[in-house]
CSV table of C-alpha atoms and ligand atoms in Angstrom, one decimal:
chain,number,residue,atom,x,y,z
A,1,MET,CA,114.4,47.4,181.1
A,2,LYS,CA,114.9,50.6,179.1
A,3,LYS,CA,112.4,51.5,176.5
A,4,LEU,CA,113.4,50.9,172.9
A,5,ILE,CA,112.7,53.7,170.5
A,6,ALA,CA,113.3,52.6,166.9
A,7,GLY,CA,112.9,54.8,163.8
A,8,ASN,CA,111.7,53.3,160.6
A,9,TRP,CA,112.7,55.6,157.8
A,10,LYS,CA,110.8,53.6,155.2
A,11,MET,CA,111.8,54.6,151.7
A,12,ASN,CA,113.1,58.1,152.6
A,13,GLY,CA,116.5,59.7,152.6
A,14,SER,CA,119.6,60.5,150.6
A,15,LEU,CA,123.2,60.6,151.4
A,16,ALA,CA,123.0,64.3,152.2
A,17,THR,CA,119.8,64.3,154.2
A,18,ASN,CA,120.8,61.2,156.2
A,19,ALA,CA,124.0,62.8,157.3
A,20,ALA,CA,122.2,66.0,158.3
A,21,LEU,CA,119.5,64.1,160.2
A,22,VAL,CA,121.8,61.8,162.1
A,23,ASN,CA,124.3,64.5,163.0
A,24,ALA,CA,121.4,66.6,164.4
A,25,MET,CA,120.3,63.5,166.4
A,26,LEU,CA,123.8,62.8,167.7
A,27,GLU,CA,124.2,66.5,168.7
A,28,GLY,CA,121.0,66.4,170.6
A,29,LEU,CA,122.1,63.2,172.4
A,30,GLU,CA,125.3,64.8,173.7
A,31,GLY,CA,125.7,65.2,177.4
A,32,PRO,CA,124.5,63.0,180.3
A,33,GLY,CA,121.0,62.0,181.0
A,34,ALA,CA,119.0,58.8,181.0
A,35,ILE,CA,117.9,58.0,177.5
A,36,SER,CA,115.9,55.2,175.9
A,37,GLU,CA,117.7,52.6,173.8
A,38,LEU,CA,117.6,53.9,170.3
A,39,ALA,CA,117.8,52.4,166.8
A,40,LEU,CA,117.3,53.6,163.2
A,41,CYS,CA,116.1,51.2,160.6
A,42,VAL,CA,117.2,52.5,157.2
A,43,PRO,CA,117.0,51.7,153.5
A,44,SER,CA,119.7,49.0,152.6
A,45,PRO,CA,121.8,51.2,150.3
A,46,TYR,CA,122.6,53.5,153.2
A,47,LEU,CA,123.7,50.8,155.6
A,48,ALA,CA,127.4,51.5,155.0
A,49,GLN,CA,126.9,55.3,155.4
A,50,MET,CA,124.9,54.8,158.6
A,51,GLN,CA,127.3,52.3,160.0
A,52,SER,CA,130.0,54.9,159.9
A,53,LEU,CA,127.8,57.8,161.0
A,54,LEU,CA,126.5,55.8,164.0
A,55,ALA,CA,129.8,54.2,165.0
A,56,GLY,CA,130.5,54.6,168.7
A,57,SER,CA,127.1,56.3,169.3
A,58,HIS,CA,124.0,55.4,171.4
A,59,ILE,CA,122.0,54.7,168.3
A,60,ALA,CA,121.9,51.1,167.0
A,61,LEU,CA,121.6,50.3,163.3
A,62,GLY,CA,118.7,48.3,161.8
A,63,ALA,CA,117.3,47.2,158.5
A,64,GLN,CA,113.7,47.3,157.3
A,65,ASP,CA,113.5,43.7,156.0
A,66,VAL,CA,115.6,40.6,155.6
A,67,SER,CA,115.5,37.7,153.2
A,68,ALA,CA,113.9,34.4,154.3
A,69,HIS,CA,116.8,32.7,152.4
A,70,GLU,CA,120.4,32.3,153.5
A,71,GLN,CA,122.0,33.1,150.1
A,72,GLY,CA,121.7,32.3,146.4
A,73,ALA,CA,119.6,33.1,143.4
A,74,PHE,CA,117.1,35.5,145.0
A,75,THR,CA,117.5,38.7,142.9
A,76,GLY,CA,117.0,41.9,144.8
A,77,GLU,CA,117.0,40.2,148.3
A,78,VAL,CA,119.3,41.2,151.1
A,79,SER,CA,120.5,38.4,153.5
A,80,ALA,CA,120.8,38.5,157.2
A,81,GLY,CA,124.5,37.8,156.8
A,82,MET,CA,124.9,40.9,154.6
A,83,LEU,CA,123.1,43.0,157.3
A,84,ARG,CA,125.4,41.5,159.9
A,85,ASP,CA,128.4,42.7,157.8
A,86,PHE,CA,127.2,46.3,158.4
A,87,ALA,CA,126.7,45.7,162.1
A,88,CYS,CA,123.0,45.7,162.0
A,89,ARG,CA,121.6,44.9,165.4
A,90,TYR,CA,117.9,44.9,164.3
A,91,ALA,CA,115.8,44.0,161.3
A,92,ILE,CA,112.1,44.8,161.0
A,93,VAL,CA,110.2,41.8,159.7
A,94,GLY,CA,106.5,41.6,158.6
A,95,HIS,CA,105.9,45.3,158.5
A,96,SER,CA,102.3,45.8,157.3
A,97,GLU,CA,103.5,47.6,154.2
A,98,ARG,CA,105.4,44.4,153.2
A,99,ARG,CA,102.5,42.2,154.1
A,100,GLN,CA,100.2,44.4,152.1
A,101,TYR,CA,102.2,45.4,149.0
A,102,HIS,CA,104.5,42.4,148.8
A,103,GLY,CA,102.2,39.6,149.8
A,104,GLU,CA,104.3,38.5,152.7
A,105,THR,CA,102.5,35.7,154.6
A,106,ASP,CA,102.8,34.8,158.3
A,107,VAL,CA,105.0,31.9,157.3
A,108,ALA,CA,107.3,34.0,155.3
A,109,VAL,CA,107.6,36.5,158.1
A,110,ALA,CA,108.4,33.7,160.5
A,111,SER,CA,111.2,32.5,158.3
A,112,LYS,CA,112.6,36.0,158.1
A,113,ALA,CA,112.6,36.2,161.9
A,114,GLN,CA,114.4,32.9,162.1
A,115,ARG,CA,117.0,33.9,159.6
A,116,ALA,CA,117.7,37.2,161.4
A,117,LEU,CA,118.1,35.4,164.8
A,118,ALA,CA,120.5,32.8,163.2
A,119,ALA,CA,122.7,35.7,162.1
A,120,GLY,CA,122.7,37.3,165.5
A,121,ILE,CA,120.2,40.0,164.5
A,122,THR,CA,117.2,40.9,166.6
A,123,PRO,CA,114.0,40.7,164.5
A,124,ILE,CA,111.4,43.4,165.2
A,125,VAL,CA,108.3,41.4,164.4
A,126,CYS,CA,105.4,43.6,163.3
A,127,VAL,CA,101.8,42.6,163.9
A,128,GLY,CA,98.6,44.6,163.6
A,129,GLU,CA,95.0,44.5,162.3
A,130,THR,CA,93.4,46.5,159.5
A,131,LEU,CA,90.5,48.8,160.2
A,132,GLU,CA,88.2,46.3,158.7
A,133,GLU,CA,89.5,43.6,161.0
A,134,ARG,CA,89.1,45.8,164.0
A,135,GLU,CA,85.6,46.7,163.2
A,136,ALA,CA,84.8,43.0,162.7
A,137,GLY,CA,86.1,42.3,166.2
A,138,GLN,CA,89.0,40.3,164.9
A,139,THR,CA,91.9,42.4,166.4
A,140,GLU,CA,93.1,39.8,169.0
A,141,ALA,CA,92.7,36.9,166.7
A,142,VAL,CA,94.7,38.6,163.9
A,143,VAL,CA,97.6,39.7,166.0
A,144,LYS,CA,97.7,36.4,167.8
A,145,ARG,CA,97.8,34.5,164.5
A,146,GLN,CA,100.6,36.7,163.2
A,147,LEU,CA,102.7,36.3,166.4
A,148,ALA,CA,101.9,32.6,166.7
A,149,ALA,CA,103.6,31.8,163.4
A,150,VAL,CA,106.8,33.5,164.5
A,151,ILE,CA,106.8,31.9,168.0
A,152,HIS,CA,106.2,28.5,166.3
A,153,ALA,CA,109.3,29.0,164.0
A,154,VAL,CA,111.7,30.5,166.5
A,155,ALA,CA,110.6,28.3,169.5
A,156,HIS,CA,113.2,28.6,172.3
A,157,CYS,CA,114.5,31.9,170.9
A,158,THR,CA,111.2,33.6,171.5
A,159,SER,CA,112.7,35.7,174.4
A,160,GLU,CA,115.1,37.2,171.9
A,161,ILE,CA,112.6,38.9,169.6
A,162,VAL,CA,111.1,42.3,169.7
A,163,VAL,CA,107.5,42.6,168.8
A,164,ALA,CA,105.9,45.8,167.4
A,165,TYR,CA,102.1,46.2,167.5
A,166,GLU,CA,101.2,48.5,164.6
A,167,PRO,CA,97.5,48.8,164.0
A,168,VAL,CA,97.4,49.3,160.2
A,169,TRP,CA,94.8,52.0,160.5
A,170,ALA,CA,97.1,54.1,162.6
A,171,ILE,CA,100.1,54.0,160.3
A,172,GLY,CA,100.8,57.3,158.6
A,173,THR,CA,97.3,58.4,159.2
A,174,GLY,CA,97.7,60.6,162.2
A,175,LYS,CA,95.2,58.4,164.0
A,176,THR,CA,97.0,56.9,167.0
A,177,ALA,CA,95.5,54.2,169.1
A,178,PHE,CA,94.3,55.4,172.4
A,179,PRO,CA,96.9,54.4,175.1
A,180,GLU,CA,94.3,52.1,176.7
A,181,GLN,CA,93.4,50.6,173.4
A,182,ALA,CA,97.0,49.8,172.6
A,183,GLN,CA,97.6,48.5,176.1
A,184,GLN,CA,94.8,46.0,175.7
A,185,VAL,CA,96.4,44.5,172.7
A,186,HIS,CA,99.9,44.6,174.2
A,187,ALA,CA,98.6,42.7,177.2
A,188,VAL,CA,97.2,40.0,174.9
A,189,LEU,CA,100.6,39.7,173.2
A,190,ARG,CA,102.4,39.6,176.5
A,191,ALA,CA,100.3,36.7,177.7
A,192,GLN,CA,100.9,34.9,174.4
A,193,ILE,CA,104.7,35.4,174.8
A,194,ALA,CA,104.5,34.3,178.5
A,195,ALA,CA,102.9,31.0,177.4
A,196,ALA,CA,105.9,30.4,175.0
A,197,THR,CA,108.9,31.4,177.0
A,198,ALA,CA,110.1,31.4,180.6
A,199,HIS,CA,111.3,35.0,180.2
A,200,PRO,CA,108.4,37.1,178.8
A,201,GLU,CA,109.8,40.2,180.6
A,202,ARG,CA,112.8,40.2,178.2
A,203,VAL,CA,110.6,40.7,175.2
A,204,ARG,CA,109.9,44.3,174.3
A,205,ILE,CA,106.6,45.0,172.8
A,206,LEU,CA,106.7,48.3,170.9
A,207,TYR,CA,103.8,50.4,169.7
A,208,GLY,CA,103.8,51.9,166.2
A,209,GLY,CA,101.4,54.0,164.3
A,210,SER,CA,101.5,57.8,164.3
A,211,MET,CA,103.5,58.0,167.5
A,212,ASN,CA,104.8,61.5,167.9
A,213,ALA,CA,106.4,63.9,170.4
A,214,THR,CA,103.0,64.8,171.8
A,215,ASN,CA,101.4,61.4,172.3
A,216,ALA,CA,104.5,59.3,173.1
A,217,ALA,CA,104.5,59.9,176.8
A,218,SER,CA,101.0,58.6,177.4
A,219,LEU,CA,101.6,55.6,175.2
A,220,LEU,CA,104.9,54.7,176.8
A,221,ALA,CA,103.4,55.0,180.3
A,222,GLN,CA,101.3,51.9,179.7
A,223,PRO,CA,102.5,48.9,181.6
A,224,ASP,CA,103.0,46.7,178.5
A,225,ILE,CA,104.3,49.3,176.0
A,226,ASP,CA,108.0,48.9,176.1
A,227,GLY,CA,108.9,51.4,173.3
A,228,GLY,CA,107.9,52.7,170.0
A,229,LEU,CA,108.4,52.0,166.3
A,230,ILE,CA,108.4,55.5,164.7
A,231,GLY,CA,107.8,56.3,161.1
A,232,GLY,CA,107.2,59.9,160.1
A,233,ALA,CA,108.5,61.4,163.3
A,234,SER,CA,111.8,59.6,163.0
A,235,LEU,CA,112.6,61.8,160.0
A,236,LYS,CA,112.8,64.8,162.2
A,237,ALA,CA,115.7,64.9,164.7
A,238,ALA,CA,113.8,67.1,167.3
A,239,ASP,CA,110.7,64.9,167.2
A,240,PHE,CA,112.6,61.6,167.5
A,241,LEU,CA,114.7,62.9,170.4
A,242,ALA,CA,111.6,64.2,172.2
A,243,ILE,CA,110.0,60.7,171.8
A,244,ALA,CA,113.2,59.2,173.1
A,245,ALA,CA,113.1,61.5,176.1
A,246,SER,CA,109.5,60.6,176.8
A,247,GLY,CA,110.5,57.0,177.1
A,248,ALA,CA,113.5,57.5,179.4
B,301,13P,P1,104.1,56.4,161.3
B,301,13P,O1,104.8,56.7,162.6
B,301,13P,O2,104.5,57.3,160.2
B,301,13P,O3,102.6,56.3,161.4
B,301,13P,O4,104.6,54.9,160.8
B,301,13P,C1,104.6,53.9,161.7
B,301,13P,C2,105.3,52.7,161.2
B,301,13P,O5,104.8,52.1,160.3
B,301,13P,C3,106.6,52.4,161.8
B,301,13P,O6,107.0,51.2,161.3
């Protein structure tokens, strides 16, 4: 299976800078050559712009969150059906920034994953421990608890999710997990998925947290690292393409 390299732009961008960035990426992708599967998860107001910029390209469109509800009186929320209208293939759910700043619980994240799947959107389910939890020796317990909630909710659809291991202490800090350190957690997640589905090999487990053009190759060489979820480096065309090339 090809690696999946997904950018998470977070709350960055503008109509003008998005167009310049995506055009530079698409230019860089011209010509033959094996390439990883690519996606960009963008702020909701730019979905229409991105749908048209990415039409017919190798880059799939994704959102950064989705509502746990189908529709109705949920001011400010964006439903899975709405994302589907803009041809979103992916939706990040349970990013640590949402868990941390918006109080998203494991159960809420699981409902979001369920909603995405019901609309034909692949949820990219983020799990990861804080520095405090790592130092207390709780890393495995935390990521397993976070993933268990999702597996419990999506049940027989487990093989259709993407998981992203994002140690909170590595996000935006420049401190990447060592490849072996990340691999250890990925192996735990793989075993958990294998216990829940007959097709664990279909589930991609991405690494996220200060992945960049320099460290991507060694991370992506680990047996259970099937791609990357890229924050800062996805805002620079050359860096994002270099990471994509490392995973090809
Ligand atoms: P950085 O790559 O900026 O550390 O962000 C990682 C991340 O949170 C991707 O979802």
